[in-house]
Coordinates of C-alpha atoms in Angstrom, one line a residue:
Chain A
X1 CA 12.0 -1.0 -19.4
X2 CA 13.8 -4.0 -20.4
X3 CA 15.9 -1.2 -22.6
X4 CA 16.6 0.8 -19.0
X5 CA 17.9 -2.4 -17.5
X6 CA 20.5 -3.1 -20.4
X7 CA 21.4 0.7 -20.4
X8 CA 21.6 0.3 -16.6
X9 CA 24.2 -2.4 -16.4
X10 CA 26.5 -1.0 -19.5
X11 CA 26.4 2.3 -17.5
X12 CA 27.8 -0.5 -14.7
X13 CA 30.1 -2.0 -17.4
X14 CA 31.5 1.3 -18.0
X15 CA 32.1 3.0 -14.9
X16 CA 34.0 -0.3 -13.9
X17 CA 36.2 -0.5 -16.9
X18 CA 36.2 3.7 -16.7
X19 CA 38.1 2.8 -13.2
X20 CA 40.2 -0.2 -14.1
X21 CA 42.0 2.7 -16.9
X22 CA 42.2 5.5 -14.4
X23 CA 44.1 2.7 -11.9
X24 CA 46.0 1.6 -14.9
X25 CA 46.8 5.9 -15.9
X26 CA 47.2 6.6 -12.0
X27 CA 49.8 3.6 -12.1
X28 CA 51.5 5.3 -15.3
X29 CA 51.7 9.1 -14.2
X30 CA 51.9 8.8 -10.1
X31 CA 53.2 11.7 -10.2
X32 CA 49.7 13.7 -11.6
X33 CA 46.5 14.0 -8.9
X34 CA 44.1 11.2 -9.7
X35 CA 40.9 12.8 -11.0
X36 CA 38.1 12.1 -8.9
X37 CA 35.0 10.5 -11.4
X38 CA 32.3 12.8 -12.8
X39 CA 29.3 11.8 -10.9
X40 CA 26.0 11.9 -12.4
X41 CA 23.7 15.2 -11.2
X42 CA 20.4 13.8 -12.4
X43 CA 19.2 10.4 -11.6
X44 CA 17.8 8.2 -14.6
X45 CA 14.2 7.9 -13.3
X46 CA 14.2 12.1 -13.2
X47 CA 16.0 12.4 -16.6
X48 CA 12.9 11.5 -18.1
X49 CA 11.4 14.9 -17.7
X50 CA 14.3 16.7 -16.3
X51 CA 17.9 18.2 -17.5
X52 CA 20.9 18.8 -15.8
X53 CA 21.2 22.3 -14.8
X54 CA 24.5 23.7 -12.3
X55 CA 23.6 23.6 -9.0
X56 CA 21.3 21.8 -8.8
X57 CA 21.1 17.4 -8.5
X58 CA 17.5 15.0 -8.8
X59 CA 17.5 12.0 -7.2
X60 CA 16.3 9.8 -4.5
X61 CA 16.8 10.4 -0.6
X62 CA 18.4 8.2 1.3
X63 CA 18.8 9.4 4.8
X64 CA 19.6 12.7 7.2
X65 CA 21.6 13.0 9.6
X66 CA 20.7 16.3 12.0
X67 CA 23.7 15.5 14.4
X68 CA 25.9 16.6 11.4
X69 CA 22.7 18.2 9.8
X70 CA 23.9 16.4 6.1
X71 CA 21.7 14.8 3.7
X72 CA 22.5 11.6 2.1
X73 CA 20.9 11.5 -1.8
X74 CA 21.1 8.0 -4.1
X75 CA 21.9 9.3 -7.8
X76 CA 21.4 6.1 -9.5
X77 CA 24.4 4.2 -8.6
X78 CA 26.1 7.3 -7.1
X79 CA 25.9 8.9 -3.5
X80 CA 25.9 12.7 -2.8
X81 CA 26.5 13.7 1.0
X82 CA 25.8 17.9 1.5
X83 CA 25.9 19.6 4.4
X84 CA 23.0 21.9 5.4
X85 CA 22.2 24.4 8.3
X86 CA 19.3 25.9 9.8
X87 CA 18.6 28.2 6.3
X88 CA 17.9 24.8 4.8
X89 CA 14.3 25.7 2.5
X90 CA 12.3 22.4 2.2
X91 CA 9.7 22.3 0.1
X92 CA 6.8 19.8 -0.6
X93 CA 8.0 17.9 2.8
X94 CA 5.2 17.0 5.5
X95 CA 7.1 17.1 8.9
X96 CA 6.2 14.1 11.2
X97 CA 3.8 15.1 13.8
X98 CA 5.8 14.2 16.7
X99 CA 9.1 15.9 15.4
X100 CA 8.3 19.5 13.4
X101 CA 11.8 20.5 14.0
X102 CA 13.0 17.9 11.9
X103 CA 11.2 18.1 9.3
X104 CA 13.4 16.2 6.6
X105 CA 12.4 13.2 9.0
X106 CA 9.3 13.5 6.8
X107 CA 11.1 12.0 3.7
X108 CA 10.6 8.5 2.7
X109 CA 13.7 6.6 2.1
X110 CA 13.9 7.2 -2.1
X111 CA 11.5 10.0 -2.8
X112 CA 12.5 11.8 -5.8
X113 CA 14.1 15.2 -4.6
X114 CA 15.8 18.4 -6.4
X115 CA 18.9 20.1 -4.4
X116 CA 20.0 23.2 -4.8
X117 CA 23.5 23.7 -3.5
X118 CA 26.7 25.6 -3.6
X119 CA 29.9 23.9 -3.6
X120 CA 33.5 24.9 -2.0
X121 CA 36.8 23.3 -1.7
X122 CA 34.6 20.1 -2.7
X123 CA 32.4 20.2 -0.3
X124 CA 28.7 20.4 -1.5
X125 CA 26.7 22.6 0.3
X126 CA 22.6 22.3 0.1
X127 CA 20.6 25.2 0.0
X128 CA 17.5 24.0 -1.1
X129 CA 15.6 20.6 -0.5
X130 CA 12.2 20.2 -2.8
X131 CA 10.6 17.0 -2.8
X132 CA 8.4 15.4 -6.3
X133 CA 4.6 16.9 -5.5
X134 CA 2.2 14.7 -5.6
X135 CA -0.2 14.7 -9.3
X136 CA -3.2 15.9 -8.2
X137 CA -6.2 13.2 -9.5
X138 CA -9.4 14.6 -9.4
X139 CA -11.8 12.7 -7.1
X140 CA -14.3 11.3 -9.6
X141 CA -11.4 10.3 -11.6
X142 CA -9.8 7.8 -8.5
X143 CA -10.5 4.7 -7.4
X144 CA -10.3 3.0 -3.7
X145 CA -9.0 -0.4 -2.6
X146 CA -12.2 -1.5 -2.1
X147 CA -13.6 -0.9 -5.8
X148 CA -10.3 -2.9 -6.9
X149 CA -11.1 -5.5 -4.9
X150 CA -14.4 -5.5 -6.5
X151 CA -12.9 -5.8 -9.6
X152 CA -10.5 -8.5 -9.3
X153 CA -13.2 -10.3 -7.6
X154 CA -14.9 -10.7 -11.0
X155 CA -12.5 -10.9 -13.0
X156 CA -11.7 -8.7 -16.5
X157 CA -14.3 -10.3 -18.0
X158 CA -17.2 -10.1 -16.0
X159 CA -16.5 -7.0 -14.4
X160 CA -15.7 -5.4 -18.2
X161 CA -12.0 -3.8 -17.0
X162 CA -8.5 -3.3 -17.7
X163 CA -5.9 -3.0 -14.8
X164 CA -2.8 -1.7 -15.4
X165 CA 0.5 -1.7 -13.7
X166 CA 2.3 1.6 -14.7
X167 CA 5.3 0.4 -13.1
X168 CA 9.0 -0.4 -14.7
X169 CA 8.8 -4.1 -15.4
X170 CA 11.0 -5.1 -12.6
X171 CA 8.4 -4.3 -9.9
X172 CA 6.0 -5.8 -11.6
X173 CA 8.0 -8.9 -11.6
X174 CA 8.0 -8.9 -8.2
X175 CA 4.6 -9.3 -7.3
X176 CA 1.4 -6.9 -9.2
X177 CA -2.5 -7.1 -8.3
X178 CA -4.3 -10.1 -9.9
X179 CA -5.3 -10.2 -13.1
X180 CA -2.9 -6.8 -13.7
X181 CA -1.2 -6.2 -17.8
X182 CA 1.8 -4.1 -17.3
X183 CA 2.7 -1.1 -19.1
X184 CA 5.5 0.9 -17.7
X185 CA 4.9 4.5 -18.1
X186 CA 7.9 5.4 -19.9
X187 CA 6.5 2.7 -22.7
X188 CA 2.7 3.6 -23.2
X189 CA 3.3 4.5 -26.5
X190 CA 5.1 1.8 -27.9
X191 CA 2.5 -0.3 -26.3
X192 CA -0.4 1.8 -26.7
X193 CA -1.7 -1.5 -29.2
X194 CA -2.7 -3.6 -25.8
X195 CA -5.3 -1.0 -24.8
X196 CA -8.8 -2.0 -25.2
X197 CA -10.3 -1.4 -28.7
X198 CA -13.2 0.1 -26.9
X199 CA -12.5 3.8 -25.7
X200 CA -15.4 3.7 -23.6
X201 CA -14.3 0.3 -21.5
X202 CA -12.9 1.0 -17.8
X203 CA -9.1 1.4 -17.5
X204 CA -7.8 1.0 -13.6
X205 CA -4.2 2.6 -13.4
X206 CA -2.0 1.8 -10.4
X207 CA 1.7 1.9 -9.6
X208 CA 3.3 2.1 -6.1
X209 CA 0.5 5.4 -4.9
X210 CA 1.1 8.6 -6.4
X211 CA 4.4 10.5 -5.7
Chain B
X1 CA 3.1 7.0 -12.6
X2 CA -0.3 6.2 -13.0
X3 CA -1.4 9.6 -13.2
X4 CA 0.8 10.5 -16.2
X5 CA -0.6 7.5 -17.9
X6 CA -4.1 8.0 -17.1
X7 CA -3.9 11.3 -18.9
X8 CA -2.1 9.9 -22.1
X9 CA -4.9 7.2 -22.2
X10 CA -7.6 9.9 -22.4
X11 CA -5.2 12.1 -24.6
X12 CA -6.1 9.0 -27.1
X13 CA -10.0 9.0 -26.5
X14 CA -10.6 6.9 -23.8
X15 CA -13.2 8.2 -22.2
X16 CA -13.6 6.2 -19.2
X17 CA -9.6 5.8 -16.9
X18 CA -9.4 5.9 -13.4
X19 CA -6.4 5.8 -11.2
X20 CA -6.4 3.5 -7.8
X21 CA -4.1 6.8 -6.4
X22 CA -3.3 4.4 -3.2
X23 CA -1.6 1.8 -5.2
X24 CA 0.2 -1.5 -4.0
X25 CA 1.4 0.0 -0.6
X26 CA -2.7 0.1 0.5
X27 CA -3.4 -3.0 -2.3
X28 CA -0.8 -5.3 0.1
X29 CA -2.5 -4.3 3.5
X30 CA -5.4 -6.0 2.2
X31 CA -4.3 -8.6 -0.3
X32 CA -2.3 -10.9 -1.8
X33 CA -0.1 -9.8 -4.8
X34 CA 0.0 -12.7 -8.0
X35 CA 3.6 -13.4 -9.7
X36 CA 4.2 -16.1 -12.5
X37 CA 6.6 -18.8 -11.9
X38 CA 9.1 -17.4 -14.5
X39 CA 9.0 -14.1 -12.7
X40 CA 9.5 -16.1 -9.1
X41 CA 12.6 -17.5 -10.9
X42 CA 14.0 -14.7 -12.7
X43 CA 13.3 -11.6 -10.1
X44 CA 13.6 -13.5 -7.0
X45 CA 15.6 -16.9 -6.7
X46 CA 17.9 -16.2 -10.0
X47 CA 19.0 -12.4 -8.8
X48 CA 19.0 -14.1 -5.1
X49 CA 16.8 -11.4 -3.7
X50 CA 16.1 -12.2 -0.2
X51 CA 12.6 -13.6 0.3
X52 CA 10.6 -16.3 2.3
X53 CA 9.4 -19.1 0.0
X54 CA 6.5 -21.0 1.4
X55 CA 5.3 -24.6 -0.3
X56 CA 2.0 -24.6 1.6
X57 CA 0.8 -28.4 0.8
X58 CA 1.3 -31.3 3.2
X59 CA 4.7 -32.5 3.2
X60 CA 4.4 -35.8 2.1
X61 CA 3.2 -34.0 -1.3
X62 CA 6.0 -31.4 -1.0
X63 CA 8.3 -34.3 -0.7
X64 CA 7.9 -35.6 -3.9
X65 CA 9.1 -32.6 -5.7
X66 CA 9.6 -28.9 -4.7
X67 CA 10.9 -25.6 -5.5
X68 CA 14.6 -25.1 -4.2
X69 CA 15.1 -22.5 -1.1
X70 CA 10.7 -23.5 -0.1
X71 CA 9.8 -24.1 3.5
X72 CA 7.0 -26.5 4.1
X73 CA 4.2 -25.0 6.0
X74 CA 1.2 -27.3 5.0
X75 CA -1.5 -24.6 5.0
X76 CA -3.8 -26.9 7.7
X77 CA -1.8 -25.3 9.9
X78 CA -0.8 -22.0 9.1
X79 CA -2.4 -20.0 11.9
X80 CA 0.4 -21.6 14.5
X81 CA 3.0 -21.8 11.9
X82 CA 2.8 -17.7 11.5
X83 CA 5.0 -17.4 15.1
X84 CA 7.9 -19.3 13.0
X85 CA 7.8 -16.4 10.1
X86 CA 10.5 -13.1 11.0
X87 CA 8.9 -10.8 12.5
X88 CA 6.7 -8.5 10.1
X89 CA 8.1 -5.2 10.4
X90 CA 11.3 -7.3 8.8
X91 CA 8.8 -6.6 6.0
X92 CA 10.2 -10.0 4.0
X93 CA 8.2 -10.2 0.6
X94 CA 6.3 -13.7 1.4
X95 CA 6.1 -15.7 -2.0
X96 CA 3.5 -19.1 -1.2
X97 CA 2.3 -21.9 -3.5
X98 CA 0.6 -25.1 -3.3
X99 CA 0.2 -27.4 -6.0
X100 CA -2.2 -25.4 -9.1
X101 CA -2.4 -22.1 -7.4
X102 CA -5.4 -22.5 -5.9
X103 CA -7.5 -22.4 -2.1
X104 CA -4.6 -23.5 -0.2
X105 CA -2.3 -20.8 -1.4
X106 CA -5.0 -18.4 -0.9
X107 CA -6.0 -19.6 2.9
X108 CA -2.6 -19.2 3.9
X109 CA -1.8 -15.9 2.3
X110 CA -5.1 -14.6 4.3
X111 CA -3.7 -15.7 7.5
X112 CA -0.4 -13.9 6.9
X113 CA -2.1 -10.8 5.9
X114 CA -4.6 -10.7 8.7
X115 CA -1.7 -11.4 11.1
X116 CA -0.1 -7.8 9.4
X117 CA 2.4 -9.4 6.5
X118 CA 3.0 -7.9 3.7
X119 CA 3.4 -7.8 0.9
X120 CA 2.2 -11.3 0.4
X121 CA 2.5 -13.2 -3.0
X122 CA 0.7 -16.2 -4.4
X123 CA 2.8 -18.0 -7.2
X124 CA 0.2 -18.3 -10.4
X125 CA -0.6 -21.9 -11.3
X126 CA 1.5 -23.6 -8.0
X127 CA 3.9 -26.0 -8.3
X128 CA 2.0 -27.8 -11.3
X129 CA 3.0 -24.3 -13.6
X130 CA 6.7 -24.4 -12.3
X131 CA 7.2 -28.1 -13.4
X132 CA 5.1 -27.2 -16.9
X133 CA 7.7 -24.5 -17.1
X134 CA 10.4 -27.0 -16.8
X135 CA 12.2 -25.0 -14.2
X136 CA 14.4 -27.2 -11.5
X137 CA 12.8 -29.5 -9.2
X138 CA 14.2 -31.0 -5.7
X139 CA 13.1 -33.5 -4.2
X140 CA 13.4 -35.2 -0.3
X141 CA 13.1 -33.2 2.8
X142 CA 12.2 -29.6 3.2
X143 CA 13.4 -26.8 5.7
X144 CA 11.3 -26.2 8.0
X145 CA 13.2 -23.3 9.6
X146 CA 12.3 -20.0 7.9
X147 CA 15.3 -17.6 7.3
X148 CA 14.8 -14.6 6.2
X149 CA 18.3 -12.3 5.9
X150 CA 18.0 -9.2 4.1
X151 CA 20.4 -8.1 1.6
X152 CA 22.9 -5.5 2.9
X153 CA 23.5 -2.3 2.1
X154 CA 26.9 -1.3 0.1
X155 CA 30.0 -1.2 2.4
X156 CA 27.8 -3.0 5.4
X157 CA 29.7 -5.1 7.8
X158 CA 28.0 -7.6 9.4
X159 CA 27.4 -7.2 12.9
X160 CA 28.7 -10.1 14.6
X161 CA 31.8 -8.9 12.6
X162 CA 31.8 -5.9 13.8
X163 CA 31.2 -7.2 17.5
X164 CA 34.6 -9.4 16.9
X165 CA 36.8 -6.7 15.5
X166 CA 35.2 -4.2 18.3
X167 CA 36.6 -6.6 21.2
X168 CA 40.0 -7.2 20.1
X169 CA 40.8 -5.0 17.0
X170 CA 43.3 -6.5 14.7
X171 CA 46.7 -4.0 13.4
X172 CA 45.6 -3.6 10.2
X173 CA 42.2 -2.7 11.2
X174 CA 40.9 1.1 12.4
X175 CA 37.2 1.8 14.5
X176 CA 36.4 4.9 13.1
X177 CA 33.7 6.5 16.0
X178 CA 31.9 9.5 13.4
X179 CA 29.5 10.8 16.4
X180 CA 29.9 14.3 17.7
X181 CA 32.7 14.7 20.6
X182 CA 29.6 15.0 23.3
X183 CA 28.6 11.3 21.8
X184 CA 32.6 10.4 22.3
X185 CA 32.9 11.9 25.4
X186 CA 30.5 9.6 27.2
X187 CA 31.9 6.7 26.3
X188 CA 33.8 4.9 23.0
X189 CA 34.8 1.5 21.6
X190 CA 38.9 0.7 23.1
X191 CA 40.8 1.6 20.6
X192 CA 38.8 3.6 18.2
X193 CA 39.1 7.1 16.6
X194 CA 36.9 9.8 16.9
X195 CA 36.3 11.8 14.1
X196 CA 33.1 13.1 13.4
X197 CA 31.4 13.0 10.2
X198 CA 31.0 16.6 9.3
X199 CA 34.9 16.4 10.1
X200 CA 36.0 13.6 7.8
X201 CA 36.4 15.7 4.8
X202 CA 39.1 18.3 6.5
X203 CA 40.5 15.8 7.9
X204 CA 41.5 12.8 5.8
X205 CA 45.2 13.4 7.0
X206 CA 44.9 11.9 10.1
X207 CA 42.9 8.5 8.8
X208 CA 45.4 6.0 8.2
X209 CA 45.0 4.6 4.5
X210 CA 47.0 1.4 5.2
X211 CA 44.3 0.2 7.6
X212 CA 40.9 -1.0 7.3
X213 CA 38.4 1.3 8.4
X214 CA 35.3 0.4 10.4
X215 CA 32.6 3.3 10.8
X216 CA 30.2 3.3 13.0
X217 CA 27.7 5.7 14.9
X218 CA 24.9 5.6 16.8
X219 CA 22.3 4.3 13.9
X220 CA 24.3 3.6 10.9
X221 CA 22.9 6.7 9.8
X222 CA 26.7 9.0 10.0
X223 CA 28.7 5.8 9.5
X224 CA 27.1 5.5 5.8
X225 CA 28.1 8.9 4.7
X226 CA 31.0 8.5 6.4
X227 CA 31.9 5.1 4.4
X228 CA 30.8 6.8 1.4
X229 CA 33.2 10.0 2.0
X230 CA 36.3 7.6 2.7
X231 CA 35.4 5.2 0.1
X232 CA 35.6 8.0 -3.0
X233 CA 39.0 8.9 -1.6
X234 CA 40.1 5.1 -1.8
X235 CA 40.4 4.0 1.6
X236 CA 39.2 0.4 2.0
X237 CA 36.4 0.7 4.2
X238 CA 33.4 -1.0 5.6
X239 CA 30.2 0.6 8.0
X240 CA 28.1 -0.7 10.5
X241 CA 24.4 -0.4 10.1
X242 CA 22.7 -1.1 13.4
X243 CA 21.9 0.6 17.0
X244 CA 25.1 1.4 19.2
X245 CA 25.3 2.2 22.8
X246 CA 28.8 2.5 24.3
X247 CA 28.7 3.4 28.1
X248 CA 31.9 4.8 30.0
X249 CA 33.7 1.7 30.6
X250 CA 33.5 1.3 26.9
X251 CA 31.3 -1.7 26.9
X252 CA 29.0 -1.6 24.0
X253 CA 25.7 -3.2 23.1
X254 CA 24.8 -3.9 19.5
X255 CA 21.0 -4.1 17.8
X256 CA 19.9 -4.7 14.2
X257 CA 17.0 -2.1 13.1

């Protein structure tokens, strides 16, 4: 993760110093149309299992608005803002109970979404919103709150476990369950050496609930 | 996340992974969360990520030495202290020590929880393991107010700001109303423009690019994309993010989510 964060803030770096030459260009030839920057279609944290493809952009939502019925999507450091109208499909969403005809109310703030869209005159136009399913875990294979709280209770040693936070190592910074290792997803197998030698010991996986 | 690496764990023979599918959003409702002092330093107070830091012990020990930005609420009296912390839907991540990291960090972050905090974390090892670490020590009197201002979005303007700018707005400053004309029809801001936001983009023409602009709606919701749609073209521009209600007369009322 630590890798992420570097790449993170040089992709910061260079959009900056990408902007400070096309000011310096712009100053040079006023006379040509400033090109607008290329903006990212797929977020980082989707680039992991997903590639650019026309039409469509991954990322996280950020917010509707149904009085202009647009849809405001975080692409990393970017923000997309489509239009949309009542042929709008929406997929995976769960419309709040006490507003079905909004559904896109449903969306957390973030939740990792694909858009389809068309695009005119620079305006992007979204046809599709599909929202990341949820992994199905089978039930014997899940744990509760409660058998967590168990755990912690006694401790790794006495209660013969290993709880992991499969979280980027910046959340788990922030604050992870006691007595937690973490081992960000995208890094299980450069860290697959900190598992326990014995295949049959308990392993407790967590991360912020399953989206 | 924990799914996916449940399933590489087994891919490798382990024959015994489970996955707690509720995560930390259930785990906080609950319980406290544990962070080291290094991480308290270098994810919190180092990238000045807004958070309430609570030194729990009596104050005559907190005196002696604390950790910079820390509040003193000696955990003896923690259940009356809780109507001083912001209220909890402000959802401020609650960091508490005492001196090792021991029962009077714990009491207090059970109080919090039980009166619906979250998330709630106890610093590992107190103020003894932040001194060990030799991280910065102050000494003398603590705050006893507790502050809690969360960080605001891009492009935000602050909303007494906003207030001042919205009574008497300065010439080199524009109130851009982006509601729909019904919105502006009932009442705007003196001296504002309406443009709605599913306008802006046909309509840059008429949006001065010598002034500042000021966008606002009726939630913050429109004035973001709106700030966003101006601020690719290169206009200087700023957005309120709270609750607006103009009435006819053009008097407005202000609230903060």
């Amino acid at each position: 993760m630590l890798r992420k964060c570097i790449s993170t803030f040089s992709f910061a770096a260079a959009l900056m110093i990408g902007s400070f030459a096309g000011q310096a260009a712009a100053q040079e030839k006023a006379a040509a149309p400033a090109q607008p920057p290329t903006k990212p279609s797929v977020a980082k944290v989707c680039g992991n299992c997903h590639q650019p493809q026309p039409g469509n952009l991954r990322g996280n939502f950020d917010s509707v608005a149904y009085k202009t019925k647009s849809i405001q999507v975080k692409i990393d450091e970017a923000t997309e803002i489509l239009r949309f109208d009542d042929n709008l499909k929406i997929m995976n969403v769960q419309a709040p109970a006490d507003n079905p005809d909004q559904p896109l109310y449903g969306l957390k703030k973030g939740k990792e979404v694909r858009i389809e869209f068309t695009e005119k005159d620079g305006k992007k136009f979204a046809t599709l919103i599909s929202a990341k399913t949820t992994i199905k875990v089978a039930p014997e294979k899940q744990v509760k709150t409660e058998d967590v709280e168990k755990l912690v209770a006694q401790g790794p040693k006495k209660g013969k476990y290993m709880l992991i936070d499969a979280r980027p190592l910046p959340r788990f910074q922030e604050g992870s369950i006691p007595t937690a290792i973490n081992i960000p997803f995208p890094a299980f197998e450069k860290m697959k050496d900190k598992l326990p030698a014995d295949k049959a010991s308990l392993i407790v996986y967590y991360c912020a609930g399953v989206t | 996340m924990s799914p996916d690496s449940a399933r590489r764990a087994e891919k490798l023979g382990y024959t015994n992974v489970k996955v707690y599918v509720d995560g930390t959003p259930e785990w906080v409702k609950r319980n406290h969360l544990v962070l080291s002092t290094q991480f308290l330093k270098e994810a919190w107070i180092d990238k000045d990520i807004p958070h309430v830091l609570v030194d729990v012990r009596p104050a005559a020990e907190s005196e002696k030495g604390f950790i910079k930005g820390a509040v003193t609420v000696p955990a003896a009296g923690i259940e009356k202290a809780i109507a001083r912390f912001p209220p909890k839907d402000k959802k401020a991540p609650i960091m508490i020590y005492d001196q090792k990291g021991g029962a009077d960090a714990v009491k207090a972050a059970k109080a919090l929880i039980a009166a619906g905090y979250a998330p709630v974390d106890i610093v590992s090892g107190g103020f003894d393991a932040w001194k060990a670490a030799g991280f910065p020590v102050q000494t003398g009197m603590l705050a006893e107010n507790i502050v809690y201002v969360p960080k605001p979005r891009p492009g935000e303007i602050a909303i007494e700001e906003f207030a001042k700018i919205a009574k008497a707005t300065p010439p080199d400053t524009l109130i851009l109303d982006v509601r729909n004309r019904d919105e502006g029809n009932a009442g705007m801001i003196k001296g504002a423009k309406l443009v709605p936001d599913e306008e802006i983009l046909d309509r840059f023409a008429e949006i001065p690019k010598d002034k500042k602009i000021v966008a606002h709606c009726s939630t913050g919701v429109r004035a973001e994309m709106a700030y966003h749609k101006l601020k690719e073209k290169g206009y200087t521009v700023q957005f309120l993010n709270a609750k607006v209600d103009i009435n006819d007369k053009g008097e407005f009322k202000l609230e903060k989510p």
